[in-house]
Amino acid sequence: EDTDPHLDRDLGAWFSESCDLPRLTLLGPVRARTRGLALTKRKPYYTELLAYLSTRPYGATPDELADAFSLTPARARNDVKIVRDWLGTNPRTGRKHLPDAREAPAAIARGVGVYQVEDVLTDTDLFKRLRLRGEARGADGMPDLRRALTLVEGRPFDRLRPGGWSWLLEGDRLDHHLLCAVVDVAHLV
């Protein structure tokens, strides 16, 4: 419990109508709610790009991003700028939720430029954190496990953009892992 002192704060923000942080739903139909500049076109594509970055805790290099989306480096930079503006400014830090690749915390730690989102709430992250705390509490953790299940709105990564998401469907299938995690928590409850 001491390793995640902000879980209840983040849960409160997730369920708040006036949340000032971007929220990304992956446990059901994929969607994003942001506080920056509204997108006028291609929202499903930019939501996918946000999901890609949000599922990489140590960030993605510009080349990794360009490769995952079959983009030129210049196009990848332009698309990241659009997502950066769409996410807006982080009220906790005063910086963009998607900082410059050279200024991201993972970039500083790794010594190489990476795109990394900061303080974007995802239902998958909250689910994992609730599960961890619930299991750590033993029998007293049942409320956390039940709360984790309230985050689930359907099959993980549902209603994907046609022709996209190839990065999700290759290699270690995050969508399958999340489905198994939901089933495991449901069985515990």
mmCIF file of C-alpha atoms in Angstrom:
data_model
loop_
_atom_site.group_PDB
_atom_site.id
_atom_site.type_symbol
_atom_site.label_atom_id
_atom_site.label_comp_id
_atom_site.label_asym_id
_atom_site.label_seq_id
_atom_site.Cartn_x
_atom_site.Cartn_y
_atom_site.Cartn_z
ATOM 1 C CA GLU A 1 0.000 0.000 0.000
ATOM 2 C CA ASP A 2 2.877 2.370 0.727
ATOM 3 C CA THR A 3 4.234 1.918 -2.813
ATOM 4 C CA ASP A 4 1.144 3.531 -4.381
ATOM 5 C CA PRO A 5 0.044 6.439 -2.175
ATOM 6 C CA HIS A 6 -1.781 8.221 -5.031
ATOM 7 C CA LEU A 7 -4.074 5.398 -6.142
ATOM 8 C CA ASP A 8 -7.177 6.771 -4.418
ATOM 9 C CA ARG A 9 -6.477 10.276 -5.750
ATOM 10 C CA ASP A 10 -6.120 8.939 -9.293
ATOM 11 C CA LEU A 11 -9.289 6.847 -8.955
ATOM 12 C CA GLY A 12 -11.182 9.903 -7.780
ATOM 13 C CA ALA A 13 -9.924 11.836 -10.786
ATOM 14 C CA TRP A 14 -10.880 9.027 -13.181
ATOM 15 C CA PHE A 15 -14.494 9.003 -12.012
ATOM 16 C CA SER A 16 -14.795 12.786 -11.656
ATOM 17 C CA GLU A 17 -16.844 14.736 -14.189
ATOM 18 C CA SER A 18 -14.369 17.608 -13.821
ATOM 19 C CA CYS A 19 -11.150 15.599 -14.193
ATOM 20 C CA ASP A 20 -8.352 17.873 -15.378
ATOM 21 C CA LEU A 21 -6.162 15.013 -16.630
ATOM 22 C CA PRO A 22 -6.482 13.166 -19.944
ATOM 23 C CA ARG A 23 -8.177 9.765 -19.637
ATOM 24 C CA LEU A 24 -7.696 6.794 -21.944
ATOM 25 C CA THR A 25 -10.141 3.879 -21.911
ATOM 26 C CA LEU A 26 -8.776 0.539 -23.129
ATOM 27 C CA LEU A 27 -10.910 -1.889 -21.085
ATOM 28 C CA GLY A 28 -13.775 -1.796 -23.542
ATOM 29 C CA PRO A 29 -14.302 0.424 -26.569
ATOM 30 C CA VAL A 30 -11.135 2.478 -26.964
ATOM 31 C CA ARG A 31 -11.620 6.203 -26.412
ATOM 32 C CA ALA A 32 -9.771 9.233 -25.083
ATOM 33 C CA ARG A 33 -10.960 12.293 -23.206
ATOM 34 C CA THR A 34 -8.492 15.164 -23.198
ATOM 35 C CA ARG A 35 -8.260 18.799 -22.077
ATOM 36 C CA GLY A 36 -6.115 20.299 -24.849
ATOM 37 C CA LEU A 37 -6.902 21.454 -28.375
ATOM 38 C CA ALA A 38 -9.843 19.570 -29.836
ATOM 39 C CA LEU A 39 -9.122 17.322 -32.781
ATOM 40 C CA THR A 40 -10.989 18.235 -35.937
ATOM 41 C CA LYS A 41 -10.148 15.032 -37.829
ATOM 42 C CA ARG A 42 -8.574 11.572 -37.496
ATOM 43 C CA LYS A 43 -9.436 11.151 -33.803
ATOM 44 C CA PRO A 44 -9.354 7.311 -34.008
ATOM 45 C CA TYR A 45 -5.812 7.463 -35.422
ATOM 46 C CA TYR A 46 -4.550 9.880 -32.768
ATOM 47 C CA THR A 47 -6.277 7.845 -30.050
ATOM 48 C CA GLU A 48 -4.356 4.816 -31.291
ATOM 49 C CA LEU A 49 -1.100 6.760 -31.206
ATOM 50 C CA LEU A 50 -1.875 7.851 -27.634
ATOM 51 C CA ALA A 51 -2.650 4.241 -26.688
ATOM 52 C CA TYR A 52 0.658 3.099 -28.170
ATOM 53 C CA LEU A 53 2.603 5.652 -26.137
ATOM 54 C CA SER A 54 0.550 5.020 -22.996
ATOM 55 C CA THR A 55 1.340 1.309 -23.077
ATOM 56 C CA ARG A 56 5.081 1.954 -23.074
ATOM 57 C CA PRO A 57 6.133 2.822 -19.519
ATOM 58 C CA TYR A 58 9.698 3.593 -20.635
ATOM 59 C CA GLY A 59 8.630 5.532 -23.693
ATOM 60 C CA ALA A 60 9.170 4.881 -27.379
ATOM 61 C CA THR A 61 12.000 6.275 -29.438
ATOM 62 C CA PRO A 62 11.016 8.292 -32.487
ATOM 63 C CA ASP A 63 12.219 5.405 -34.663
ATOM 64 C CA GLU A 64 10.147 2.859 -32.716
ATOM 65 C CA LEU A 65 7.058 5.014 -33.109
ATOM 66 C CA ALA A 66 7.674 5.583 -36.815
ATOM 67 C CA ASP A 67 8.223 1.857 -37.350
ATOM 68 C CA ALA A 68 5.098 0.828 -35.388
ATOM 69 C CA PHE A 69 2.915 3.133 -37.500
ATOM 70 C CA SER A 70 4.852 2.814 -40.804
ATOM 71 C CA LEU A 71 5.614 6.535 -40.830
ATOM 72 C CA THR A 72 8.517 8.666 -41.910
ATOM 73 C CA PRO A 73 10.346 10.311 -38.998
ATOM 74 C CA ALA A 74 9.048 13.727 -40.075
ATOM 75 C CA ARG A 75 5.451 12.487 -40.142
ATOM 76 C CA ALA A 76 5.903 10.837 -36.728
ATOM 77 C CA ARG A 77 7.155 14.147 -35.270
ATOM 78 C CA ASN A 78 4.185 15.991 -36.733
ATOM 79 C CA ASP A 79 1.695 13.433 -35.385
ATOM 80 C CA VAL A 80 3.289 13.573 -31.931
ATOM 81 C CA LYS A 81 2.916 17.356 -31.946
ATOM 82 C CA ILE A 82 -0.792 16.989 -32.703
ATOM 83 C CA VAL A 83 -1.211 14.509 -29.824
ATOM 84 C CA ARG A 84 0.853 16.797 -27.556
ATOM 85 C CA ASP A 85 -1.490 19.711 -28.282
ATOM 86 C CA TRP A 86 -4.553 17.471 -27.923
ATOM 87 C CA LEU A 87 -3.459 16.311 -24.462
ATOM 88 C CA GLY A 88 -2.698 19.831 -23.300
ATOM 89 C CA THR A 89 -0.750 21.033 -20.287
ATOM 90 C CA ASN A 90 -0.323 18.902 -17.186
ATOM 91 C CA PRO A 91 -1.861 20.816 -14.256
ATOM 92 C CA ARG A 92 0.389 18.916 -11.830
ATOM 93 C CA THR A 93 3.653 20.024 -13.459
ATOM 94 C CA GLY A 94 2.841 22.917 -15.798
ATOM 95 C CA ARG A 95 4.503 20.979 -18.642
ATOM 96 C CA LYS A 96 2.901 19.223 -21.594
ATOM 97 C CA HIS A 97 1.535 15.715 -20.933
ATOM 98 C CA LEU A 98 3.704 14.616 -23.869
ATOM 99 C CA PRO A 99 7.005 16.456 -23.427
ATOM 100 C CA ASP A 100 9.706 16.872 -26.039
ATOM 101 C CA ALA A 101 11.446 13.531 -26.638
ATOM 102 C CA ARG A 102 14.670 14.883 -25.113
ATOM 103 C CA GLU A 103 12.952 16.096 -21.930
ATOM 104 C CA ALA A 104 10.801 13.089 -20.987
ATOM 105 C CA PRO A 105 11.767 11.369 -17.710
ATOM 106 C CA ALA A 106 12.525 8.116 -19.559
ATOM 107 C CA ALA A 107 14.711 10.016 -22.030
ATOM 108 C CA ILE A 108 16.773 11.452 -19.214
ATOM 109 C CA ALA A 109 17.072 8.023 -17.552
ATOM 110 C CA ARG A 110 17.869 6.184 -20.800
ATOM 111 C CA GLY A 111 20.095 8.846 -22.319
ATOM 112 C CA VAL A 112 18.180 8.741 -25.604
ATOM 113 C CA GLY A 113 15.188 10.733 -26.816
ATOM 114 C CA VAL A 114 11.856 8.993 -26.253
ATOM 115 C CA TYR A 115 8.231 9.978 -26.467
ATOM 116 C CA GLN A 116 6.576 9.353 -23.121
ATOM 117 C CA VAL A 117 3.216 10.489 -21.781
ATOM 118 C CA GLU A 118 2.972 11.835 -18.230
ATOM 119 C CA ASP A 119 -0.075 11.880 -15.953
ATOM 120 C CA VAL A 120 -2.464 10.400 -18.493
ATOM 121 C CA LEU A 121 -4.928 8.232 -16.594
ATOM 122 C CA THR A 122 -5.622 4.842 -18.168
ATOM 123 C CA ASP A 123 -8.176 2.357 -16.949
ATOM 124 C CA THR A 124 -5.660 -0.461 -17.484
ATOM 125 C CA ASP A 125 -3.151 1.160 -15.130
ATOM 126 C CA LEU A 126 -5.802 1.808 -12.488
ATOM 127 C CA PHE A 127 -7.057 -1.779 -12.860
ATOM 128 C CA LYS A 128 -3.559 -3.197 -12.315
ATOM 129 C CA ARG A 129 -2.921 -0.939 -9.325
ATOM 130 C CA LEU A 130 -6.248 -1.855 -7.705
ATOM 131 C CA ARG A 131 -5.607 -5.546 -8.293
ATOM 132 C CA LEU A 132 -2.155 -5.314 -6.748
ATOM 133 C CA ARG A 133 -3.411 -3.467 -3.670
ATOM 134 C CA GLY A 134 -6.454 -5.722 -3.357
ATOM 135 C CA GLU A 135 -4.382 -8.881 -3.470
ATOM 136 C CA ALA A 136 -1.856 -7.405 -1.012
ATOM 137 C CA ARG A 137 -4.680 -6.787 1.477
ATOM 138 C CA GLY A 138 -5.858 -10.393 1.353
ATOM 139 C CA ALA A 139 -9.498 -10.854 2.383
ATOM 140 C CA ASP A 140 -9.718 -7.126 3.165
ATOM 141 C CA GLY A 141 -8.853 -6.352 -0.451
ATOM 142 C CA MET A 142 -12.174 -7.434 -1.920
ATOM 143 C CA PRO A 143 -13.464 -3.817 -2.250
ATOM 144 C CA ASP A 144 -10.409 -2.959 -4.392
ATOM 145 C CA LEU A 145 -10.990 -5.984 -6.618
ATOM 146 C CA ARG A 146 -14.656 -5.084 -7.046
ATOM 147 C CA ARG A 147 -13.689 -1.495 -7.816
ATOM 148 C CA ALA A 148 -11.216 -2.752 -10.442
ATOM 149 C CA LEU A 149 -14.055 -4.551 -12.194
ATOM 150 C CA THR A 150 -16.082 -1.320 -12.379
ATOM 151 C CA LEU A 151 -13.408 0.012 -14.753
ATOM 152 C CA VAL A 152 -14.175 -2.724 -17.279
ATOM 153 C CA GLU A 153 -16.636 -1.598 -19.958
ATOM 154 C CA GLY A 154 -16.188 -4.533 -22.315
ATOM 155 C CA ARG A 155 -13.556 -6.615 -24.060
ATOM 156 C CA PRO A 156 -10.126 -4.920 -23.793
ATOM 157 C CA PHE A 157 -9.224 -2.907 -26.897
ATOM 158 C CA ASP A 158 -12.684 -3.173 -28.410
ATOM 159 C CA ARG A 159 -13.850 -1.314 -31.540
ATOM 160 C CA LEU A 160 -10.416 -0.620 -32.978
ATOM 161 C CA ARG A 161 -9.813 1.650 -35.938
ATOM 162 C CA PRO A 162 -10.072 -0.389 -39.158
ATOM 163 C CA GLY A 163 -6.673 -0.901 -40.753
ATOM 164 C CA GLY A 164 -4.785 0.152 -37.621
ATOM 165 C CA TRP A 165 -3.459 -1.352 -34.414
ATOM 166 C CA SER A 166 -0.958 -3.727 -36.065
ATOM 167 C CA TRP A 167 1.469 -2.985 -33.194
ATOM 168 C CA LEU A 168 -1.071 -4.467 -30.748
ATOM 169 C CA LEU A 169 -1.654 -7.613 -32.779
ATOM 170 C CA GLU A 170 2.020 -8.596 -33.021
ATOM 171 C CA GLY A 171 4.215 -10.276 -30.438
ATOM 172 C CA ASP A 172 3.173 -10.355 -26.792
ATOM 173 C CA ARG A 173 -0.564 -9.621 -26.994
ATOM 174 C CA LEU A 174 -1.404 -6.955 -24.418
ATOM 175 C CA ASP A 175 -5.104 -7.305 -25.199
ATOM 176 C CA HIS A 176 -4.995 -11.013 -24.308
ATOM 177 C CA HIS A 177 -3.080 -10.367 -21.087
ATOM 178 C CA LEU A 178 -5.667 -7.799 -20.035
ATOM 179 C CA LEU A 179 -8.547 -10.121 -20.832
ATOM 180 C CA CYS A 180 -6.953 -12.819 -18.652
ATOM 181 C CA ALA A 181 -6.382 -10.293 -15.854
ATOM 182 C CA VAL A 182 -10.040 -9.267 -15.908
ATOM 183 C CA VAL A 183 -11.136 -12.907 -15.810
ATOM 184 C CA ASP A 184 -8.715 -13.634 -12.929
ATOM 185 C CA VAL A 185 -10.066 -10.736 -10.864
ATOM 186 C CA ALA A 186 -13.654 -11.735 -11.634
ATOM 187 C CA HIS A 187 -12.915 -15.283 -10.419
ATOM 188 C CA LEU A 188 -11.380 -13.949 -7.211
ATOM 189 C CA VAL A 189 -14.426 -11.797 -6.568
#
